[in-house]
Coordinates of C-alpha atoms in Angstrom, one line a residue:
Chain V
M963 CA -37.9 -0.2 128.4
N964 CA -35.3 1.5 131.5
W965 CA -34.7 5.4 131.2
Y966 CA -31.2 5.1 132.8
K967 CA -29.9 2.0 131.2
N968 CA -31.1 2.7 127.7
K969 CA -30.1 5.5 125.4
G970 CA -32.6 6.3 122.9
N971 CA -33.1 9.1 120.6
E972 CA -30.8 11.7 120.7
G973 CA -28.7 10.4 124.4
D974 CA -25.9 12.0 124.3
I975 CA -27.7 15.2 124.8
V976 CA -31.5 13.9 126.1
L977 CA -31.1 12.3 129.4
S978 CA -35.2 10.9 129.8
T979 CA -38.2 12.1 128.8
R980 CA -40.8 11.8 130.9
V981 CA -45.2 12.9 130.7
R982 CA -47.1 13.1 133.4
L983 CA -51.4 13.1 133.5
A984 CA -52.2 14.5 136.8
R985 CA -56.4 13.0 137.8
N986 CA -58.8 13.6 140.4
L987 CA -61.8 11.7 141.2
T988 CA -65.1 13.4 142.1
E989 CA -66.0 11.8 145.5
Y990 CA -63.0 12.9 147.2
P991 CA -61.5 16.1 147.8
F992 CA -58.1 17.0 146.6
P993 CA -55.0 14.8 148.6
I994 CA -54.4 18.0 150.6
R995 CA -58.1 17.4 152.4
L996 CA -57.5 13.6 152.9
D997 CA -56.5 11.3 156.0
E998 CA -54.8 8.0 155.5
A999 CA -57.7 5.7 155.3
Q1000 CA -58.6 7.8 152.2
R1001 CA -56.0 7.6 150.6
R1002 CA -55.6 3.8 151.1
D1003 CA -58.4 4.0 149.6
I1004 CA -58.2 5.6 146.5
G1005 CA -55.0 3.3 146.4
N1006 CA -56.6 0.3 146.1
T1007 CA -59.2 1.4 144.3
V1008 CA -56.5 2.3 141.2
K1009 CA -54.6 -1.2 141.8
E1010 CA -57.7 -3.1 141.1
I1011 CA -58.6 -1.5 138.0
L1012 CA -55.3 -1.4 136.5
D1013 CA -54.6 -5.4 138.0
T1014 CA -57.4 -6.2 135.5
D1015 CA -55.0 -5.3 132.4
K1016 CA -52.9 -8.4 132.3
T1017 CA -50.4 -6.8 129.7
L1018 CA -49.6 -3.8 132.5
K1019 CA -47.7 -5.9 135.7
L1020 CA -47.5 -3.4 138.0
N1021 CA -46.1 -3.9 141.3
F1022 CA -47.9 -2.5 144.5
I1023 CA -46.0 -0.2 146.6
D1024 CA -47.3 0.8 150.1
M1025 CA -45.3 3.7 150.2
S1026 CA -44.5 3.4 154.6
S1027 CA -43.8 0.2 153.8
L1028 CA -40.8 1.2 152.3
S1029 CA -37.2 2.3 154.5
S1030 CA -36.3 6.0 153.8
A1031 CA -33.3 5.4 151.5
E1032 CA -35.3 3.5 149.4
T1033 CA -38.0 6.2 149.3
V1034 CA -35.5 8.7 148.6
S1035 CA -33.7 6.9 145.9
L1036 CA -37.3 6.2 144.0
A1037 CA -37.1 9.7 143.8
E1038 CA -33.3 10.5 142.9
K1039 CA -34.2 7.8 140.0
H1040 CA -37.1 10.3 138.8
L1041 CA -39.9 8.0 139.4
I1042 CA -41.7 9.5 141.8
S1043 CA -41.4 13.2 143.4
P1044 CA -39.7 14.7 146.3
E1045 CA -42.5 16.0 147.7
F1046 CA -44.1 12.1 147.6
A1047 CA -41.1 11.3 149.2
C1048 CA -41.1 13.1 152.4
D1049 CA -44.7 12.1 153.6
T1050 CA -45.4 8.6 152.6
L1051 CA -48.5 8.1 154.7
G1052 CA -51.4 6.1 153.3
R1053 CA -49.8 6.8 150.1
S1054 CA -48.7 4.6 147.5
L1055 CA -46.8 3.8 143.9
L1056 CA -47.8 1.1 141.1
L1057 CA -44.4 1.0 139.4
S1058 CA -43.5 -1.8 136.4
D1059 CA -40.7 -4.0 136.6
D1060 CA -38.7 -1.9 133.9
E1061 CA -39.6 1.3 136.1
D1062 CA -40.8 3.1 132.6
I1063 CA -44.5 3.5 134.4
S1064 CA -44.9 4.9 138.0
I1065 CA -48.3 5.9 138.9
M1066 CA -48.0 8.4 142.4
I1067 CA -51.1 7.8 144.7
C1068 CA -51.8 10.9 146.4
E1069 CA -49.2 13.0 145.7
E1070 CA -50.6 16.5 145.0
D1071 CA -53.5 15.0 143.2
H1072 CA -55.0 11.2 143.6
I1073 CA -53.7 10.0 140.7
R1074 CA -50.6 11.2 138.8
I1075 CA -49.5 8.5 135.8
Q1076 CA -45.9 9.1 135.1
T1077 CA -44.1 7.5 132.0
V1078 CA -40.3 8.2 131.6
Y1079 CA -38.3 6.9 128.5
P1080 CA -35.3 7.0 127.4
G1081 CA -33.8 10.0 125.1
L1082 CA -36.7 11.9 123.0
S1083 CA -39.3 10.2 122.5
L1084 CA -42.5 12.1 123.9
E1085 CA -44.9 10.3 121.9
E1086 CA -44.2 7.4 122.7
A1087 CA -44.1 8.6 126.9
F1088 CA -47.1 9.8 126.0
E1089 CA -49.0 7.2 124.1
T1090 CA -48.2 5.2 127.0
A1091 CA -49.6 7.5 129.9
L1092 CA -52.6 8.2 127.3
K1093 CA -53.0 4.0 127.5
I1094 CA -53.6 4.2 131.3
D1095 CA -55.3 7.0 131.3
E1096 CA -57.9 5.0 129.2
I1097 CA -57.9 1.8 131.1
L1098 CA -58.8 4.5 134.0
E1099 CA -61.2 6.6 133.2
N1100 CA -63.8 3.9 132.2
K1101 CA -63.9 2.7 135.6
L1102 CA -63.5 6.5 137.5
S1103 CA -65.6 9.1 137.8
Y1104 CA -63.4 12.0 136.9
A1105 CA -63.3 15.8 138.4
F1106 CA -63.6 17.5 135.2
D1107 CA -64.9 20.8 133.7
E1108 CA -66.3 21.7 129.9
N1109 CA -64.0 24.9 130.5
L1110 CA -61.7 24.1 132.6
G1111 CA -60.7 20.6 131.8
Y1112 CA -59.4 18.0 134.3
L1113 CA -59.4 19.3 137.7
T1114 CA -56.1 19.4 139.7
Q1115 CA -55.2 20.7 143.5
C1116 CA -53.1 23.6 142.0
P1117 CA -54.7 25.3 139.5
T1118 CA -51.7 25.9 137.6
N1119 CA -52.3 22.1 136.1
I1120 CA -55.8 22.2 135.2
G1121 CA -56.8 21.7 131.8
T1122 CA -55.0 19.2 129.9
A1123 CA -53.1 18.5 133.5
L1124 CA -50.1 17.3 131.0
R1125 CA -47.1 17.6 131.6
A1126 CA -44.4 16.6 129.4
S1127 CA -40.4 16.8 130.3
V1128 CA -37.1 16.3 128.9
M1129 CA -33.9 16.1 131.1
L1130 CA -31.3 17.5 128.9
H1131 CA -27.5 18.0 129.4
L1132 CA -26.1 21.3 128.4
P1133 CA -23.0 22.0 129.2
A1134 CA -21.7 23.7 125.7
L1135 CA -24.7 26.0 125.8
N1136 CA -24.5 26.6 129.7
K1137 CA -20.3 27.1 129.0
K1138 CA -21.4 29.7 126.4
G1139 CA -23.4 31.8 129.0
A1140 CA -26.6 31.0 126.5
M1141 CA -29.3 29.3 129.1
Q1142 CA -30.3 32.6 130.7
R1143 CA -31.2 33.8 127.3
L1144 CA -32.5 30.2 126.4
S1145 CA -34.8 30.0 129.4
T1146 CA -35.7 34.3 128.3
T1147 CA -36.8 32.8 124.9
V1148 CA -39.0 29.2 125.8
A1149 CA -40.9 31.2 128.8
K1150 CA -42.3 33.1 125.9
L1151 CA -43.4 29.3 123.9
G1152 CA -45.2 28.8 127.3
L1153 CA -42.0 26.5 128.4
T1154 CA -39.8 26.6 131.5
L1155 CA -36.3 25.6 131.9
R1156 CA -35.2 25.0 135.0
G1157 CA -32.8 21.8 137.3
S1158 CA -33.5 18.2 136.9
Y1159 CA -35.2 17.6 139.8
G1160 CA -38.4 20.2 138.6
E1161 CA -39.5 22.7 141.1
G1162 CA -37.1 24.6 142.8
S1163 CA -34.1 22.5 142.2
E1164 CA -30.8 23.3 141.6
V1165 CA -28.8 23.3 138.3
S1166 CA -26.4 20.6 138.7
G1167 CA -23.8 19.1 136.1
D1168 CA -25.5 21.2 133.4
I1169 CA -28.6 19.2 133.5
Y1170 CA -31.4 20.8 132.8
Q1171 CA -35.5 20.0 132.9
L1172 CA -37.4 21.5 129.5
S1173 CA -40.9 21.6 130.1
N1174 CA -44.4 22.6 129.1
Q1175 CA -46.2 25.4 131.1
V1176 CA -49.3 26.6 130.5
T1177 CA -51.8 23.0 130.3
L1178 CA -55.4 25.1 129.4
G1179 CA -56.3 25.8 126.0
I1180 CA -53.4 23.9 124.7
S1181 CA -54.5 20.6 123.7
E1182 CA -52.3 17.4 124.5
E1183 CA -51.0 16.8 121.1
A1184 CA -50.2 20.3 120.6
A1185 CA -48.4 21.1 123.2
I1186 CA -46.2 17.4 122.7
K1187 CA -45.4 18.7 119.6
N1188 CA -44.5 22.0 120.9
L1189 CA -42.2 20.8 123.4
N1190 CA -40.9 18.3 120.6
S1191 CA -40.4 21.0 118.1
I1192 CA -38.4 23.5 120.9
A1193 CA -36.2 20.6 122.1
M1194 CA -34.7 19.9 118.6
Q1195 CA -33.6 23.5 118.1
I1196 CA -31.9 23.5 121.4
I1197 CA -30.3 19.8 121.1
A1198 CA -29.5 21.3 117.6
Q1199 CA -27.9 24.7 119.3
E1200 CA -26.2 22.4 122.0
K1201 CA -24.9 20.0 118.8
Q1202 CA -23.6 23.0 116.9
A1203 CA -21.9 24.5 120.4
R1204 CA -20.1 21.5 121.5
A1205 CA -18.5 21.1 118.4
L1206 CA -16.9 24.4 119.0
L1207 CA -16.4 23.9 122.6
I1208 CA -13.8 20.9 121.7
K1209 CA -12.0 23.0 119.4
D1210 CA -10.4 25.0 122.7
E1211 CA -7.7 23.0 124.2
D1212 CA -8.1 24.2 127.4
Y1213 CA -12.1 22.6 127.6
L1214 CA -10.6 19.4 126.1
D1215 CA -7.8 19.1 128.9
R1216 CA -10.8 19.4 130.9
I1217 CA -12.7 16.3 129.7
Y1218 CA -8.8 13.6 129.4
R1219 CA -8.9 15.4 134.1
A1220 CA -11.9 14.4 134.2
Y1221 CA -11.9 10.5 132.6
G1222 CA -8.2 10.9 134.8
I1223 CA -9.8 11.2 137.9
L1224 CA -13.0 9.2 137.7
K1225 CA -10.4 6.3 137.0
S1226 CA -7.9 7.1 139.4
A1227 CA -9.8 8.6 142.1
Y1228 CA -10.4 7.0 145.5
K1229 CA -13.4 9.0 147.0
L1230 CA -16.2 10.7 144.8
T1231 CA -18.9 12.9 146.2
S1232 CA -21.9 12.7 143.9
K1233 CA -21.5 16.2 143.0
E1234 CA -18.5 15.9 142.1
L1235 CA -19.3 12.5 140.3
I1236 CA -22.2 14.7 138.4
N1237 CA -20.2 17.5 137.1
L1238 CA -16.7 15.2 135.9
I1239 CA -19.2 12.9 134.1
S1240 CA -20.6 16.0 132.5
Y1241 CA -16.9 17.1 130.6
V1242 CA -16.9 13.1 129.7
R1243 CA -20.2 13.2 128.5
V1244 CA -19.2 16.1 125.9
G1245 CA -16.0 13.9 125.2
V1246 CA -18.2 10.5 124.6
S1247 CA -21.1 12.4 121.9
E1248 CA -17.8 13.9 120.2
G1249 CA -16.1 10.7 119.5
I1250 CA -12.8 11.6 121.5
L1251 CA -13.9 8.6 124.6
D1252 CA -15.5 5.6 123.9
I1253 CA -18.1 4.8 126.6
P1254 CA -21.9 3.8 125.9
A1255 CA -23.5 7.2 127.2
E1256 CA -26.0 4.6 128.6
K1257 CA -23.3 3.9 131.2
L1258 CA -22.4 7.6 132.3
R1259 CA -26.0 7.4 132.5
E1260 CA -26.3 4.8 134.9
L1261 CA -23.4 5.5 136.9
T1262 CA -25.4 8.6 138.0
V1263 CA -28.1 7.9 138.5
L1264 CA -27.3 4.6 140.8
L1265 CA -24.4 6.0 142.8
Q1266 CA -27.0 8.6 144.2
P1267 CA -26.5 8.7 147.6
A1268 CA -30.1 7.1 148.9
T1269 CA -29.6 5.1 145.7
L1270 CA -25.9 3.4 147.5
N1271 CA -27.4 3.2 150.8
A1272 CA -30.5 1.6 149.1
H1273 CA -28.6 -1.4 147.0
S1274 CA -26.4 -2.0 150.0
G1275 CA -29.0 -2.4 152.6
K1276 CA -27.0 -0.2 155.3
I1277 CA -26.6 3.4 156.0
L1278 CA -23.4 4.0 155.2
T1279 CA -21.4 7.0 156.1
Q1280 CA -20.7 10.0 153.7
T1281 CA -17.3 8.8 153.5
E1282 CA -17.7 5.1 152.7
R1283 CA -20.4 5.9 150.1
D1284 CA -17.4 8.2 148.2
I1285 CA -14.9 5.6 148.5
L1286 CA -17.7 2.7 147.5
R1287 CA -19.3 5.4 144.4
S1288 CA -15.4 5.6 143.4
Q1289 CA -15.0 1.9 143.8
K1290 CA -18.3 1.3 141.3
V1291 CA -16.8 4.3 139.1
R1292 CA -13.8 2.5 138.5
E1293 CA -15.0 -0.5 138.0
E1294 CA -17.5 0.5 135.1
L1295 CA -14.4 2.3 133.2
A1296 CA -12.2 -0.3 133.9
Chain C
M1488 CA -44.2 52.9 144.5
L1489 CA -44.7 50.7 147.3
C1490 CA -44.3 46.6 146.7
Q1491 CA -47.3 44.8 145.3
N1492 CA -47.3 42.0 148.0
C1493 CA -46.1 43.9 151.4
K1494 CA -47.7 47.3 150.9
A1495 CA -45.2 47.7 153.0
N1496 CA -41.8 48.6 151.3
E1497 CA -40.8 50.2 148.3
A1498 CA -41.0 48.4 145.5
N1499 CA -37.2 48.0 143.7
T1500 CA -37.9 44.8 141.8
H1501 CA -39.5 45.2 138.7
I1502 CA -40.6 41.9 137.1
K1503 CA -42.2 41.0 133.6
R1504 CA -43.6 37.8 132.9
V1505 CA -44.6 36.9 129.5
I1506 CA -47.8 34.3 129.5
N1507 CA -48.6 33.2 125.9
G1508 CA -48.4 36.8 124.6
E1509 CA -49.6 38.8 127.6
A1510 CA -47.3 40.8 129.6
T1511 CA -48.1 41.1 133.0
Q1512 CA -45.7 43.3 135.5
K1513 CA -45.2 42.6 139.1
H1514 CA -43.0 45.2 141.4
L1515 CA -41.7 44.1 144.2
C1516 CA -39.4 45.1 147.4
S1517 CA -36.7 43.1 147.7
S1518 CA -37.3 40.6 150.6
C1519 CA -40.9 39.9 149.1
A1520 CA -39.0 39.5 145.9
Q1521 CA -36.8 36.9 147.2
S1522 CA -39.4 35.2 148.9
L1523 CA -41.7 34.9 146.2
G1524 CA -38.8 33.1 144.6
Y1525 CA -37.7 36.0 142.3
D1526 CA -34.4 36.7 143.2
N1527 CA -32.7 34.0 141.3
F1528 CA -30.6 33.8 138.7
F1529 CA -33.4 32.1 136.7
S1530 CA -35.9 34.3 138.3
D1531 CA -39.3 32.7 138.4
F1532 CA -38.1 29.2 136.8
T1533 CA -37.2 28.0 140.2
F1534 CA -39.5 28.5 142.9
N1535 CA -42.4 26.2 143.6
L1536 CA -46.3 26.9 142.0
P1537 CA -48.2 27.3 145.2
S1538 CA -46.7 30.0 145.8
L1539 CA -46.2 31.1 142.4
F1540 CA -50.0 30.8 142.4
S1541 CA -50.8 32.5 145.4
S1542 CA -48.9 35.5 144.0
F1543 CA -51.0 35.7 141.2
F1544 CA -53.5 37.3 144.1
D1545 CA -53.1 40.7 143.6
D1546 CA -56.2 41.8 144.9
R1547 CA -56.2 41.5 148.7
N1548 CA -59.6 43.2 148.5
L1549 CA -61.2 39.6 147.6
L1550 CA -60.6 38.6 151.0
L1551 CA -62.2 41.2 152.8
G1552 CA -66.0 40.9 154.2
E1553 CA -65.1 36.9 153.9
T1554 CA -67.6 34.8 155.8
R1555 CA -68.6 31.3 156.7
A1556 CA -70.8 31.3 154.4
D1557 CA -68.0 31.5 151.5
R1558 CA -66.8 28.1 152.5
C1559 CA -67.2 25.1 149.7
E1560 CA -70.5 23.5 150.0
I1561 CA -68.4 20.5 150.1
C1562 CA -64.9 20.6 151.8
G1563 CA -65.5 23.3 153.7
C1564 CA -62.5 25.2 152.4
S1565 CA -62.3 29.1 152.4
F1566 CA -61.4 31.7 149.1
E1567 CA -58.2 32.8 151.6
D1568 CA -57.1 28.7 152.6
I1569 CA -56.9 28.4 148.6
I1570 CA -55.0 31.5 148.5
K1571 CA -52.5 30.8 151.2
S1572 CA -51.8 27.3 150.3
G1573 CA -51.6 27.8 146.4
N1574 CA -54.2 24.4 146.6
V1575 CA -57.4 24.4 145.9
G1576 CA -59.7 22.0 148.1
C1577 CA -61.6 19.8 146.3
S1578 CA -63.7 20.1 142.7
N1579 CA -66.3 21.5 143.5
C1580 CA -64.5 24.6 144.8
Y1581 CA -63.8 25.5 141.5
K1582 CA -67.1 25.6 141.0
K1583 CA -67.6 27.8 144.2
F1584 CA -64.6 30.7 143.6
Y1585 CA -64.9 30.3 139.8
S1586 CA -65.1 34.2 139.7
K1587 CA -62.5 35.0 141.3
L1588 CA -60.1 31.9 141.0
Q1589 CA -60.8 32.7 136.6
P1590 CA -58.6 36.2 136.7
S1591 CA -55.3 34.2 137.9
I1592 CA -56.1 31.0 136.1
Q1593 CA -56.3 33.3 132.9
R1594 CA -53.1 35.1 134.1
I1595 CA -51.0 31.7 134.8
H1596 CA -52.9 30.0 131.2
G1597 CA -53.1 33.0 129.7
K1598 CA -56.7 31.4 128.2
V1599 CA -59.8 30.2 130.2
K1600 CA -60.9 27.5 128.0
H1601 CA -59.9 23.8 127.7
S1602 CA -59.0 22.2 124.6
G1603 CA -58.0 18.6 124.4
K1604 CA -58.9 15.2 126.0
V1605 CA -62.3 14.9 127.8
P1606 CA -63.1 11.7 129.3
P1607 CA -65.7 9.5 128.3
K1608 CA -68.0 9.4 131.3
T1609 CA -68.6 11.6 135.0
A1610 CA -70.5 10.2 136.9
E1611 CA -71.8 13.9 138.1
P1612 CA -70.4 16.4 136.1
V1613 CA -69.4 19.9 138.2
V1614 CA -71.0 21.9 135.9
I1615 CA -69.1 25.6 136.0
K1616 CA -71.4 28.4 134.3
E1617 CA -69.7 32.2 134.0
K1618 CA -72.4 34.1 136.0
T1619 CA -74.1 36.4 134.0
A1620 CA -73.8 40.6 134.5
E1621 CA -76.8 40.7 136.4
E1622 CA -76.1 37.5 138.4
K1623 CA -72.7 39.6 139.4
I1624 CA -74.4 42.3 140.4
E1625 CA -76.7 40.8 142.0
D1626 CA -74.3 39.1 144.1
L1627 CA -72.2 42.2 144.7
Q1628 CA -75.6 44.3 145.9
K1629 CA -75.6 41.7 148.6
E1630 CA -72.1 42.1 149.7
M1631 CA -72.1 45.2 149.8
A1632 CA -75.2 45.4 152.3
K1633 CA -73.3 43.1 154.7
A1634 CA -70.0 45.5 154.2
I1635 CA -72.0 48.2 155.1
E1636 CA -73.9 46.3 158.5
T1637 CA -70.5 45.7 159.4
Q1638 CA -69.3 49.6 158.8
N1639 CA -66.9 47.8 156.4
F1640 CA -67.1 51.1 154.2
E1641 CA -63.8 50.7 152.4
R1642 CA -64.8 47.1 151.0
A1643 CA -68.3 48.7 150.1
A1644 CA -66.8 51.8 148.1
A1645 CA -64.9 48.9 146.4
I1646 CA -68.0 46.6 145.5
R1647 CA -69.4 49.6 144.8
D1648 CA -66.9 51.2 141.9
E1649 CA -66.8 47.2 140.5
I1650 CA -70.5 47.4 140.3
K1651 CA -70.2 50.9 138.1
Q1652 CA -67.8 49.1 136.2
L1653 CA -70.0 45.5 135.6
K1654 CA -72.8 48.5 135.0
G1655 CA -70.8 50.3 132.5
E1656 CA -69.8 47.1 130.4
N1657 CA -73.3 46.4 129.6

């Protein structure tokens, strides 16, 4: 199920759930020490194994065959990491039609199995990732140690090598000034809260990513359960804060103004769009505005700069993009 | 107090972190704090993990006295390469540099023993066993002799203390 075209559980607050398993092969050094031919070999091996499973139907993409707009667009949709988009030589991607499964070959690790689901769906996303892992593990010899678990290029990922994350829209908690306290609290529980594009990314549109930090000494199931229960608590707090927030008439005014700008602007930058949609999303979840939540999500995802370029098949100037973006928003909200 | 990272400037940024209930403290000068990503509103959440991992190596002494023999036989990676890049070269490096990596792994994860899924088969499993205290002492004595040979007395003294500590514990 495509994450930005469906609402999912708690879809007013949780935009997506992602689960990532990192795996490495014993017979190769880690990716920083691989040449182009070795990277290709690994991609082909994984492809051959997964092709034997008729239910998966993954598209094999040689990353160097894509235009730079197409590559960055995949990162904008969170299907690959920004780092993976920067160096495409010898790297490949296995992607399902629904974009719910994406397997990066030779990113930071040889194999990174990623599943993305709409809304809060940790168990389902984990199960799907596990299914792929099970197909691969029967044919490959994984780098594994009984004490250190799955071995990864960066020691921060060893153990289960599982990173599960939920993308949360938390405008009310942010407005309340609760985010710093919240990130300190989750850190004590072995989780991190940061910008939506992961490591090093800034927070925009009140979108945060909550993920597990510790991977050694905690089982996959326990990590998923822990993350799920903390996410549920944050969701409950955000709901409470939103209910109070819309009693504030100034905030209510901002929601309506944001909606007004979206419906009538001639030009919209992507940052402006994300910030305006942040208000509108609160209006929707609180029953003030009647727009499907998934429509807002789709707009923020598909109207990002590189994705717009990739769709139009040419490199647009920023002004051209801003005009096209506002035009699409007006059409969708009409 | 001097900055733990550059050991040149006065430390004016003090960071406490708690992972799995274990507290660690870092004392840095403002420029190191900035370059390690601690200056941000979200403190340790926004900077990238490889540099975080490098920052976990407080003991730069681990690097002194390193020779060519201290490279991984499989990928040729040295411990210094690991510290600099924050990346391990290959699965054998975990075995090769286990004792040097172990304290940082403990600081990052709070634990050193995997719990969770195990793959059904590993054709050539990498077996990493922790060395016994006797083996560690033996290694250190060899290293100390080497350090004395190369007139690296500071390092030799550090190793002597380490041996003392190991003997004291047993």
